[in-house]
mmCIF file of the N, C-alpha and C atoms, coordinates in Angstrom:
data_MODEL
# 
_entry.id   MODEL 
# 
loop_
_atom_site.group_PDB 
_atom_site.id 
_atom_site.type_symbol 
_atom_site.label_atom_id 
_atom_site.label_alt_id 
_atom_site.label_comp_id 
_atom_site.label_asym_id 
_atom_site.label_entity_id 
_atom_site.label_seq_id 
_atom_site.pdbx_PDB_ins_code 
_atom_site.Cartn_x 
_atom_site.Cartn_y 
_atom_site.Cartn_z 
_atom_site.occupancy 
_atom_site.B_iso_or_equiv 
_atom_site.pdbx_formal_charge 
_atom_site.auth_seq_id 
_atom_site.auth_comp_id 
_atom_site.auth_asym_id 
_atom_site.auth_atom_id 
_atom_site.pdbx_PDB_model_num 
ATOM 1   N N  . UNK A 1 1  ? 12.248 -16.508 17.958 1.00 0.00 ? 1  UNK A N  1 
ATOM 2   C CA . UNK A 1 1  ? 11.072 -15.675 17.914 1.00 0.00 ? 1  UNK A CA 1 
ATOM 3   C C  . UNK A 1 1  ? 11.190 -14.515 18.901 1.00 0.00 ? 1  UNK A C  1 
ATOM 4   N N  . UNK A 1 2  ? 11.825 -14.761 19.877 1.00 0.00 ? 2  UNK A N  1 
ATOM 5   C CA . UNK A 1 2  ? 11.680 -13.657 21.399 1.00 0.00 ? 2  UNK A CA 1 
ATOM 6   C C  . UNK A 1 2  ? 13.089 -12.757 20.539 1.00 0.00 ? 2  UNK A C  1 
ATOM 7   N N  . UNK A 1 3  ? 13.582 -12.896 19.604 1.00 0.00 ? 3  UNK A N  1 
ATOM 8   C CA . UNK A 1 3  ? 14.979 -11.768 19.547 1.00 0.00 ? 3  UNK A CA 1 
ATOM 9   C C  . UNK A 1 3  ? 14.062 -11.136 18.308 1.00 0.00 ? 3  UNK A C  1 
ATOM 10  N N  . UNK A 1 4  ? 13.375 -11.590 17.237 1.00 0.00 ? 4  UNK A N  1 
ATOM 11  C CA . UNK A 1 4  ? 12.554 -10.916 16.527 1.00 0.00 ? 4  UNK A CA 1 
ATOM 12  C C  . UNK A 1 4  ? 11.671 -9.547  17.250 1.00 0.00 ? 4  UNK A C  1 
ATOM 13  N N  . UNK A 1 5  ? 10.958 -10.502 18.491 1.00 0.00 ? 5  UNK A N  1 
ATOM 14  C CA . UNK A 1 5  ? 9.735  -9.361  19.010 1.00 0.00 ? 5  UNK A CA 1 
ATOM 15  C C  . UNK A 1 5  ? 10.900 -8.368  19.400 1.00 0.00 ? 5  UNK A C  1 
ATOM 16  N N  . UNK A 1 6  ? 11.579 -8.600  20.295 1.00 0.00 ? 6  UNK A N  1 
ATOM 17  C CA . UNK A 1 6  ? 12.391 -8.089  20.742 1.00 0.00 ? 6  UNK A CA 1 
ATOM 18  C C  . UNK A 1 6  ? 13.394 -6.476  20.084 1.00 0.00 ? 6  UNK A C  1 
ATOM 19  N N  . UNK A 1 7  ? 13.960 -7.451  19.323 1.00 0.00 ? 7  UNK A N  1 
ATOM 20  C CA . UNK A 1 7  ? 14.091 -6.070  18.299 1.00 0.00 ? 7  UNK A CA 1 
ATOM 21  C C  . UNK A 1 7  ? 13.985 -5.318  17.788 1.00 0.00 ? 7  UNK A C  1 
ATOM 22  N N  . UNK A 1 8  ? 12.245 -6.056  17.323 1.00 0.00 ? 8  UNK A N  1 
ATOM 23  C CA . UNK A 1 8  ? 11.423 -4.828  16.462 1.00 0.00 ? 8  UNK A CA 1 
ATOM 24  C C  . UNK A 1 8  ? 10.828 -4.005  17.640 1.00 0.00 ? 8  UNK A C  1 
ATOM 25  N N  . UNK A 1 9  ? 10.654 -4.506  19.162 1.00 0.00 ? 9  UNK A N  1 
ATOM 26  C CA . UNK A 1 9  ? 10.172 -3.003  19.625 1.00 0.00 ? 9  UNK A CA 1 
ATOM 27  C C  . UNK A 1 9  ? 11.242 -1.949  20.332 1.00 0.00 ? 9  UNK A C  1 
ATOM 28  N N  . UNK A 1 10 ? 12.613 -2.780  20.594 1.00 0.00 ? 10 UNK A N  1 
ATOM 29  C CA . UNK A 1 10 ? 13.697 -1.786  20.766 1.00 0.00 ? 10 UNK A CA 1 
ATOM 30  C C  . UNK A 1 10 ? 14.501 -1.457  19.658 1.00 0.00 ? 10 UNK A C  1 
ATOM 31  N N  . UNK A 1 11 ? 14.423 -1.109  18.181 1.00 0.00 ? 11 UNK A N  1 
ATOM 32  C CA . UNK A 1 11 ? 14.352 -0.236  17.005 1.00 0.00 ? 11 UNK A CA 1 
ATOM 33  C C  . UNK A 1 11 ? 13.126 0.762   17.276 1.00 0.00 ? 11 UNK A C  1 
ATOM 34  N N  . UNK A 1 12 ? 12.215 0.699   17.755 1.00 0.00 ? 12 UNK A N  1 
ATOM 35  C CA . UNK A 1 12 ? 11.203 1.392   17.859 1.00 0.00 ? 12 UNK A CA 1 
ATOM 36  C C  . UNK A 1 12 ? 11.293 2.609   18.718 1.00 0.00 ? 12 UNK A C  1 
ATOM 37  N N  . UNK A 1 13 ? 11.814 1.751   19.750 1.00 0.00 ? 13 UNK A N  1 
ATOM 38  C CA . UNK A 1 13 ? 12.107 2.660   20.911 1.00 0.00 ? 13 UNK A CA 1 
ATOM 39  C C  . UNK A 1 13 ? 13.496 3.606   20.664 1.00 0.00 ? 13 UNK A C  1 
ATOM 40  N N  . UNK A 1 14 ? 14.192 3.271   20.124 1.00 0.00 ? 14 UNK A N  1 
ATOM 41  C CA . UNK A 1 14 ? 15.297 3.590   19.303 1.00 0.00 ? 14 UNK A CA 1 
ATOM 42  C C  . UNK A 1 14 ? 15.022 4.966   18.461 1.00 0.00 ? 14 UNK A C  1 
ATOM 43  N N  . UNK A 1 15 ? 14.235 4.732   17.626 1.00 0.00 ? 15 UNK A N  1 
ATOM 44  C CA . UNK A 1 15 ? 13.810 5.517   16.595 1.00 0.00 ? 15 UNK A CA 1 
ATOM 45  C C  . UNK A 1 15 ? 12.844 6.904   17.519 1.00 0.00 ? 15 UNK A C  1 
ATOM 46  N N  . UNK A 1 16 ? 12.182 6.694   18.585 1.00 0.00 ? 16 UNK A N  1 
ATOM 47  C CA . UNK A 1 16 ? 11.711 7.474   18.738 1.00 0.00 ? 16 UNK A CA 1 
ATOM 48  C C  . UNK A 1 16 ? 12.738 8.046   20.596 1.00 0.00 ? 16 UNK A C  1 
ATOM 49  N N  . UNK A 1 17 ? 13.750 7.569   20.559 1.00 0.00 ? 17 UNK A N  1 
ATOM 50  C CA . UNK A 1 17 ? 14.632 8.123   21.672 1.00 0.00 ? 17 UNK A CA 1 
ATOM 51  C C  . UNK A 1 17 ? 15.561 8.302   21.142 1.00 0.00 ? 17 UNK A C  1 
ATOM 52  N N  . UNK A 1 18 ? 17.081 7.983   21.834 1.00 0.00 ? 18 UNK A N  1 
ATOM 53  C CA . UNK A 1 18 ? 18.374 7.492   21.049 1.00 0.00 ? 18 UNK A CA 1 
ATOM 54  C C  . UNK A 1 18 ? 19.300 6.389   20.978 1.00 0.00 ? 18 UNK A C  1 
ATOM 55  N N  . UNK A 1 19 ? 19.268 6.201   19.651 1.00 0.00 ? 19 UNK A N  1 
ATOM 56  C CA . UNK A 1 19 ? 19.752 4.747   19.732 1.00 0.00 ? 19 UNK A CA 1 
ATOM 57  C C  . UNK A 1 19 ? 21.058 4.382   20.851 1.00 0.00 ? 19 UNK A C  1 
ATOM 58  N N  . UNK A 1 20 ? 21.874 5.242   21.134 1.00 0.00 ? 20 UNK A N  1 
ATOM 59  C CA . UNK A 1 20 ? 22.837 5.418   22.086 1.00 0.00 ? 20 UNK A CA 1 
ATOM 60  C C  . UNK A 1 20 ? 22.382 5.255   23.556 1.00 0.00 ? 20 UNK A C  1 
ATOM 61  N N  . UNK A 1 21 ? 21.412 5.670   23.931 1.00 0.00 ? 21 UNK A N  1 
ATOM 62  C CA . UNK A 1 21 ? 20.388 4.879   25.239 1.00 0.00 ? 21 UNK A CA 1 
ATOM 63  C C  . UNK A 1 21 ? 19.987 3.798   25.053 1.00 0.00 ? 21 UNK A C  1 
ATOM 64  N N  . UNK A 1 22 ? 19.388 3.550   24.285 1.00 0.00 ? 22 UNK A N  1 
ATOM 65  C CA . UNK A 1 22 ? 18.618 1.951   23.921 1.00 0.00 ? 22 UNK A CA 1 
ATOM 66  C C  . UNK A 1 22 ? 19.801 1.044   23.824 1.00 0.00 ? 22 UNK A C  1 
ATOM 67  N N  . UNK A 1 23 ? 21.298 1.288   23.555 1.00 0.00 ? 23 UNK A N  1 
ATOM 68  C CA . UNK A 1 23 ? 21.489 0.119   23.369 1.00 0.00 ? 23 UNK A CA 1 
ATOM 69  C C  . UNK A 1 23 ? 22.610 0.285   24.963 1.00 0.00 ? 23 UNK A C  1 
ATOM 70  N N  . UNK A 1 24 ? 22.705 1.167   25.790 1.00 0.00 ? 24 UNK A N  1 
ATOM 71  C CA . UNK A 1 24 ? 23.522 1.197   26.755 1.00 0.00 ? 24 UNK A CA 1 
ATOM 72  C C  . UNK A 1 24 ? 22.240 0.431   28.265 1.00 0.00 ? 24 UNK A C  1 
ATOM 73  N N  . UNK A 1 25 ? 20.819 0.870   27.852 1.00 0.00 ? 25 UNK A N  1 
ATOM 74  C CA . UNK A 1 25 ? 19.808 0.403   28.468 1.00 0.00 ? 25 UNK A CA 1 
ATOM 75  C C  . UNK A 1 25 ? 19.988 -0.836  28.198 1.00 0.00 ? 25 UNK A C  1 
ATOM 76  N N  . UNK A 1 26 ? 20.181 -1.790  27.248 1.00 0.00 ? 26 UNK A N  1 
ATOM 77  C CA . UNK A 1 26 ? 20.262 -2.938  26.381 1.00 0.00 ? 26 UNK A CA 1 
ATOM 78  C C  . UNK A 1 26 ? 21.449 -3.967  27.266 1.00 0.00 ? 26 UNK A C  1 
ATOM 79  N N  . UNK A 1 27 ? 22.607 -3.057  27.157 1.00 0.00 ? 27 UNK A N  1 
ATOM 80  C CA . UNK A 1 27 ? 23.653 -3.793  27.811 1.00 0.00 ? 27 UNK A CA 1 
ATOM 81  C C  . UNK A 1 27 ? 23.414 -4.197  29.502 1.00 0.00 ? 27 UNK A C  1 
ATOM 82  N N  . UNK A 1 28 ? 22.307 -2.865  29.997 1.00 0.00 ? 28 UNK A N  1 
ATOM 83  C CA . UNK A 1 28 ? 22.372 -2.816  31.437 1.00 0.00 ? 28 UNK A CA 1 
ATOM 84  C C  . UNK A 1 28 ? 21.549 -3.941  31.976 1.00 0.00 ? 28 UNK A C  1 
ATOM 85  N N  . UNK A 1 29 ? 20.128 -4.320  31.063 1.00 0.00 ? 29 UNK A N  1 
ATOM 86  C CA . UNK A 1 29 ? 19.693 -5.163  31.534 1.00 0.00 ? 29 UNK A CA 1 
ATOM 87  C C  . UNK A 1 29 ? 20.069 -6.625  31.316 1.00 0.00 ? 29 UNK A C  1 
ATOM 88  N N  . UNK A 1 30 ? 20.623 -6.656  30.312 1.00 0.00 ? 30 UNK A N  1 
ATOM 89  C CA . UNK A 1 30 ? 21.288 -8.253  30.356 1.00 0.00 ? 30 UNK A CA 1 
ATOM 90  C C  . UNK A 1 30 ? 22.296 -8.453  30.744 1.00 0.00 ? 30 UNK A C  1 
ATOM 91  N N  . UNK A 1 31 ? 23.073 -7.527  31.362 1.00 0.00 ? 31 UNK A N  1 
ATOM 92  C CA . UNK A 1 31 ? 23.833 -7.662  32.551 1.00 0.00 ? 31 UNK A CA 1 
ATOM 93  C C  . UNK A 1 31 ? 22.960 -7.963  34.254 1.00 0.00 ? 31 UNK A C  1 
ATOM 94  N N  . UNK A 1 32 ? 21.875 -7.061  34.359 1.00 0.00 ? 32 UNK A N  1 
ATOM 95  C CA . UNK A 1 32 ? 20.840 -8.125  35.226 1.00 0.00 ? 32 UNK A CA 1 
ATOM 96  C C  . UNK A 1 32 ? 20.533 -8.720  35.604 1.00 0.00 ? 32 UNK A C  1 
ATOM 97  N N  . UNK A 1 33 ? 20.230 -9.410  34.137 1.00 0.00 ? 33 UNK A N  1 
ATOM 98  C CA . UNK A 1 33 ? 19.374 -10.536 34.384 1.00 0.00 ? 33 UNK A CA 1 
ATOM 99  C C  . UNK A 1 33 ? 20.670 -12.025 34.098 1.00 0.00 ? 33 UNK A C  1 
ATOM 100 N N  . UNK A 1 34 ? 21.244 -11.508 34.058 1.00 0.00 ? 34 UNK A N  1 
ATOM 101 C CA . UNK A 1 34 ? 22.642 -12.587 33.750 1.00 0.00 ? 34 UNK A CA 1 
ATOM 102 C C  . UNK A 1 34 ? 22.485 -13.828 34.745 1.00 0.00 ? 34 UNK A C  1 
ATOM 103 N N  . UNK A 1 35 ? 22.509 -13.241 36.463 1.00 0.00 ? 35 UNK A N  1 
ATOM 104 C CA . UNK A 1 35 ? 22.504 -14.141 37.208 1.00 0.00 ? 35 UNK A CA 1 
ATOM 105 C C  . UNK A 1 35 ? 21.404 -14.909 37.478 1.00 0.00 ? 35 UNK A C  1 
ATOM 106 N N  . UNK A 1 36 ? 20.011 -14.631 37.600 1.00 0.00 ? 36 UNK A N  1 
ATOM 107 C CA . UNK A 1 36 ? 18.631 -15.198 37.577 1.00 0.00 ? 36 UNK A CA 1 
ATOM 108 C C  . UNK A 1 36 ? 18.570 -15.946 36.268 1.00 0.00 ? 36 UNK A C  1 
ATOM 109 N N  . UNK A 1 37 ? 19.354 -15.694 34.492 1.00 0.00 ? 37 UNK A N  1 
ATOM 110 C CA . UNK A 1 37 ? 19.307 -16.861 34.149 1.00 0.00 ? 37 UNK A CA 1 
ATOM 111 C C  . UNK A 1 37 ? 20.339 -18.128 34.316 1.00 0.00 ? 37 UNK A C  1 
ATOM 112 N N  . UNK A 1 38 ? 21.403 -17.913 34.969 1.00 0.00 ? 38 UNK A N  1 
ATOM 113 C CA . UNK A 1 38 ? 22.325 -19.167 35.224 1.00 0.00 ? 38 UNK A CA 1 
ATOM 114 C C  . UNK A 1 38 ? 21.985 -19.823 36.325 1.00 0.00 ? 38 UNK A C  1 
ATOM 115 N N  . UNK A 1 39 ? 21.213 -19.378 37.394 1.00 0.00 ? 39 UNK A N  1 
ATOM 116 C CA . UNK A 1 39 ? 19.938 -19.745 38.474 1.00 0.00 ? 39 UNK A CA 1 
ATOM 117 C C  . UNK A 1 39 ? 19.098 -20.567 37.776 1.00 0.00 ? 39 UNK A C  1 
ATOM 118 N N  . UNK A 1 40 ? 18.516 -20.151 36.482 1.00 0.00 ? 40 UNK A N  1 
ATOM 119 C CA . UNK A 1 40 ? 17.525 -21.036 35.733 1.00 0.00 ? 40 UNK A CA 1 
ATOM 120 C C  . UNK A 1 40 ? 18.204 -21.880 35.479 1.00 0.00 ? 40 UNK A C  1 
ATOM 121 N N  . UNK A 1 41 ? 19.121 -21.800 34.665 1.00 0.00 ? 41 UNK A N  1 
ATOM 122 C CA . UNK A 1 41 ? 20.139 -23.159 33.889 1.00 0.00 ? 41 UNK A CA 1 
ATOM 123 C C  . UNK A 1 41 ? 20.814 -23.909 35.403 1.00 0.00 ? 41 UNK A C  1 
ATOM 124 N N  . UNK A 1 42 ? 20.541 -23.533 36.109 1.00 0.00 ? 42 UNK A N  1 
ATOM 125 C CA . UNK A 1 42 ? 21.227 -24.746 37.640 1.00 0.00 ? 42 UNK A CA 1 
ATOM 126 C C  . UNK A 1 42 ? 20.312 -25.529 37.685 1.00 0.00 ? 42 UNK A C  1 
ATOM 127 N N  . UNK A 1 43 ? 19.129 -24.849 37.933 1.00 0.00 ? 43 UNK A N  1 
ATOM 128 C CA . UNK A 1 43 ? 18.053 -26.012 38.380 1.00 0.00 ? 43 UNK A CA 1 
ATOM 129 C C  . UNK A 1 43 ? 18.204 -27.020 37.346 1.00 0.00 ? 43 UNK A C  1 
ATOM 130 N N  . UNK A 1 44 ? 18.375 -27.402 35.970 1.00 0.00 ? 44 UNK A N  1 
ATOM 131 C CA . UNK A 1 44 ? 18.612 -28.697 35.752 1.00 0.00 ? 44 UNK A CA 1 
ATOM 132 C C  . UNK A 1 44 ? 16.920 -29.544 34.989 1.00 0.00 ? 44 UNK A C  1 
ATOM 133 N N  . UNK A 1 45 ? 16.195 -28.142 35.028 1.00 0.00 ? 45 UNK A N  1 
ATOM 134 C CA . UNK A 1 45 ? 14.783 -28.350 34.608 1.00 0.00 ? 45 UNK A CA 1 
ATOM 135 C C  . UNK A 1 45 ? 14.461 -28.016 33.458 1.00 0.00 ? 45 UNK A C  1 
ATOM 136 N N  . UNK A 1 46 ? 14.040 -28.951 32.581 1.00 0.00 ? 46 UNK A N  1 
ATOM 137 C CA . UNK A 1 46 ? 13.898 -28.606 31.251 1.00 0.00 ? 46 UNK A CA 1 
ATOM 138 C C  . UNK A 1 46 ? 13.085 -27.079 30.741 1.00 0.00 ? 46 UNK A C  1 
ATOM 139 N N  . UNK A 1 47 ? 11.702 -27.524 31.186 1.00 0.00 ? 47 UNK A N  1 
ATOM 140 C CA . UNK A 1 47 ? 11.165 -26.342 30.586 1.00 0.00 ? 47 UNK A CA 1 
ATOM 141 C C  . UNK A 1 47 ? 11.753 -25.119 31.447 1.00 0.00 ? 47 UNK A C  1 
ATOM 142 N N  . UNK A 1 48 ? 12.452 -24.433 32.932 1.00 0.00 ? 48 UNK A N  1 
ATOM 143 C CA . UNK A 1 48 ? 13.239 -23.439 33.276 1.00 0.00 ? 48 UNK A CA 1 
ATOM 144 C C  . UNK A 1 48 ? 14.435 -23.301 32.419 1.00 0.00 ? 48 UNK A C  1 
ATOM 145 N N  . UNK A 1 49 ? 15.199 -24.250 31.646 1.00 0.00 ? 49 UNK A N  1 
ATOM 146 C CA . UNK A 1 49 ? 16.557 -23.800 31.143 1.00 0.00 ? 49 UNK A CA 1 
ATOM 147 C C  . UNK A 1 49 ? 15.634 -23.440 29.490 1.00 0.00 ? 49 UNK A C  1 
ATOM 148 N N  . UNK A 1 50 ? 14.287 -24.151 29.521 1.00 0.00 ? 50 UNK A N  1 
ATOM 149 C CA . UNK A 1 50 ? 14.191 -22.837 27.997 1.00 0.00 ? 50 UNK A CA 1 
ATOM 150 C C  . UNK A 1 50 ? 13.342 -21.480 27.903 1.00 0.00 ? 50 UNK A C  1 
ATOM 151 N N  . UNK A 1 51 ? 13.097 -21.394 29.473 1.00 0.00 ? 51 UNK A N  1 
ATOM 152 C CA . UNK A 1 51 ? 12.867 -19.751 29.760 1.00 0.00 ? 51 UNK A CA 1 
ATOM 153 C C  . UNK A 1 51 ? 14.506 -19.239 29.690 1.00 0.00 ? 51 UNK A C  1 
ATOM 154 N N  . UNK A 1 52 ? 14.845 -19.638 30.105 1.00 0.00 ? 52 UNK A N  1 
ATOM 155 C CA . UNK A 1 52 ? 16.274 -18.832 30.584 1.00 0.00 ? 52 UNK A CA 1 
ATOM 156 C C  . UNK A 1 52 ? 16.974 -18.893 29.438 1.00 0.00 ? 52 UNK A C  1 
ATOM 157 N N  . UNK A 1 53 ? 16.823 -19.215 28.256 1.00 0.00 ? 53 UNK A N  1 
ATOM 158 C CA . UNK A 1 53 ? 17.987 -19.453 26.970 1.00 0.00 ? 53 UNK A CA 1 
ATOM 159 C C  . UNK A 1 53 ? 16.746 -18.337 25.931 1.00 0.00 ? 53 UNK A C  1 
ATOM 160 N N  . UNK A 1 54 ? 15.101 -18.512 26.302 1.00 0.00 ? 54 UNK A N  1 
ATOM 161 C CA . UNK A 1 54 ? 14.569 -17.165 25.387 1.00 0.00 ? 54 UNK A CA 1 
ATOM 162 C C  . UNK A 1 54 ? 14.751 -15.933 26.301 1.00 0.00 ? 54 UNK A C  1 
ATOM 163 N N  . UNK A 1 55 ? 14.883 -15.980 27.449 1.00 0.00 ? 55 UNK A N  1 
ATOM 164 C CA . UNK A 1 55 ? 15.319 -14.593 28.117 1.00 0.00 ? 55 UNK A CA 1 
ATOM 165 C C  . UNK A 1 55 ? 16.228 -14.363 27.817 1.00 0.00 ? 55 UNK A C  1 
ATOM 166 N N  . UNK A 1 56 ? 17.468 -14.850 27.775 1.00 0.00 ? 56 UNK A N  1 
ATOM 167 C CA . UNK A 1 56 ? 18.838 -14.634 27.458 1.00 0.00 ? 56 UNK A CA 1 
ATOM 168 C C  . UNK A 1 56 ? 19.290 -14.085 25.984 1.00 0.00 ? 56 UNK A C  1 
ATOM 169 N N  . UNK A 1 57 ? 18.318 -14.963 25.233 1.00 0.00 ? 57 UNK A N  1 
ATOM 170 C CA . UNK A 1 57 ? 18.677 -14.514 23.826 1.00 0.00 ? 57 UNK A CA 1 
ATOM 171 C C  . UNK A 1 57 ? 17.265 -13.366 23.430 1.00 0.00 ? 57 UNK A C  1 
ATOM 172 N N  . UNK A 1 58 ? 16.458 -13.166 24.234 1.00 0.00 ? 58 UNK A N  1 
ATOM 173 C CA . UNK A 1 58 ? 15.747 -11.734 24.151 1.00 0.00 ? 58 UNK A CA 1 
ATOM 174 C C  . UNK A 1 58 ? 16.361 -10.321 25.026 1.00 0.00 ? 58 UNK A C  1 
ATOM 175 N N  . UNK A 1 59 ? 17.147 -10.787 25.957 1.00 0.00 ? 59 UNK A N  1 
ATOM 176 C CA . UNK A 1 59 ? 17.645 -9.732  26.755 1.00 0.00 ? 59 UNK A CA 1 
ATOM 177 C C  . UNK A 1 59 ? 18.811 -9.184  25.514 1.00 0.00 ? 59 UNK A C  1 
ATOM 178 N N  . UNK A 1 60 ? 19.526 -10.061 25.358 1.00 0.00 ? 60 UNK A N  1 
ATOM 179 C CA . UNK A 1 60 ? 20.732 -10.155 24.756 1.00 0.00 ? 60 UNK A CA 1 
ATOM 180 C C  . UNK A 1 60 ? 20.569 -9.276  23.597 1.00 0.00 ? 60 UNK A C  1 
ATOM 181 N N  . UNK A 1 61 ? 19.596 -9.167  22.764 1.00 0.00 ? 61 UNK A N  1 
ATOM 182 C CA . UNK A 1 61 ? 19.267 -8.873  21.561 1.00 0.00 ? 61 UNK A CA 1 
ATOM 183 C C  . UNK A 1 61 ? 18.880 -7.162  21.060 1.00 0.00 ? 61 UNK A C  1 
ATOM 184 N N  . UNK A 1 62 ? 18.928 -6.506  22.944 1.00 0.00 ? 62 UNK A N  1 
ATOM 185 C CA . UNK A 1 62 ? 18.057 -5.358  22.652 1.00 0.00 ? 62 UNK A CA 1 
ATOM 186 C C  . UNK A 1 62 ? 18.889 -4.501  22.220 1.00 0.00 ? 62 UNK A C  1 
ATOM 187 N N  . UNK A 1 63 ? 20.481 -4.436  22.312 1.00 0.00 ? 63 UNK A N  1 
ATOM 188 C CA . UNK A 1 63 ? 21.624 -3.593  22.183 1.00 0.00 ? 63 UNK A CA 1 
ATOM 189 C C  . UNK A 1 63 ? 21.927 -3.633  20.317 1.00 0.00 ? 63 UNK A C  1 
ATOM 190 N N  . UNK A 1 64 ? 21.198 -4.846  20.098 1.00 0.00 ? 64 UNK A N  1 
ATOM 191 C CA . UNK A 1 64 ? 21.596 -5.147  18.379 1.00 0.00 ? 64 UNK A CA 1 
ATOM 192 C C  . UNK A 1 64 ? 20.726 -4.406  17.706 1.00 0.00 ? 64 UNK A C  1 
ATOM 193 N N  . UNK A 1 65 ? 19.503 -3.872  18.310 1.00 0.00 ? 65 UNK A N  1 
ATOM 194 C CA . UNK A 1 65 ? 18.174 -3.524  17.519 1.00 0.00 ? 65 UNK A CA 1 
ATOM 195 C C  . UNK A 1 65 ? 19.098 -1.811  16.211 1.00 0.00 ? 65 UNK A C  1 
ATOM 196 N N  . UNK A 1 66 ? 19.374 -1.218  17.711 1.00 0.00 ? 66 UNK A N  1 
ATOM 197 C CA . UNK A 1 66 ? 19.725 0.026   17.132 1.00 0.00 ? 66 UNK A CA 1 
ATOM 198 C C  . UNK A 1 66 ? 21.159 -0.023  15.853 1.00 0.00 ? 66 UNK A C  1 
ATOM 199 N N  . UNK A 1 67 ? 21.952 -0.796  15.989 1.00 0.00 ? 67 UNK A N  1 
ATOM 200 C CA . UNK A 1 67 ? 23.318 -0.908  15.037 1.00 0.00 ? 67 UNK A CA 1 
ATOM 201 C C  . UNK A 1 67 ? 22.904 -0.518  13.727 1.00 0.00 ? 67 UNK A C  1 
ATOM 202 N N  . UNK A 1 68 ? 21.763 -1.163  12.850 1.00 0.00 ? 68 UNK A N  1 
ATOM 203 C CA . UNK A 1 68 ? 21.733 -1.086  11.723 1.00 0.00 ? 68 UNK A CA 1 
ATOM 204 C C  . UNK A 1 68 ? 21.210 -0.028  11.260 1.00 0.00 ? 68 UNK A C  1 
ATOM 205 N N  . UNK A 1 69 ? 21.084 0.713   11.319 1.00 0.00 ? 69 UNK A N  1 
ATOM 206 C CA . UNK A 1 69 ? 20.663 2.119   11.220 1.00 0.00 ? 69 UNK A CA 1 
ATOM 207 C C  . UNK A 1 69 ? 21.585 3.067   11.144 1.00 0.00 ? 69 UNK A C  1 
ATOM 208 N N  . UNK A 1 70 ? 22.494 2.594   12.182 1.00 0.00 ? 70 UNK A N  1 
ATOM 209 C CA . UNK A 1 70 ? 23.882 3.180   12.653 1.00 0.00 ? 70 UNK A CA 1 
ATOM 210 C C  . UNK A 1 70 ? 24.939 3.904   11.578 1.00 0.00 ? 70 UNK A C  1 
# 
């Protein structure tokens, strides 16, 4: 569900900037947030490792929005 929302508002943002920012913005932040989620996945806590796997796969997702258009 979080790579759905996700996508549809960075296509958006896409469409009204350039997709060539959105998806270099895309790469920058899930490079970021990379380490704060393997921090989540240490702790060993259920409901923290499934923030950190919808952050991951919503961070992850924003660089894909713009491709199809492409």
């Amino acid at each position: 569900m979080a790579q759905i929302v996700v996508m549809f508002i960075a296509g958006k943002v896409a469409d009204k900037t350039s997709p060539s920012i959105v998806v270099a913005v895309g790469y920058a932040i899930a490079a970021l947030v990379a380490f704060p989620i393997f921090w989540l996945v240490d702790t060993r806590d259920t409901a923290l490792i499934t923030v950190a796997m919808i952050l991951g796969l919503g961070f992850a997702s924003i660089p894909y929005a713009p491709w199809a258009p492409s």
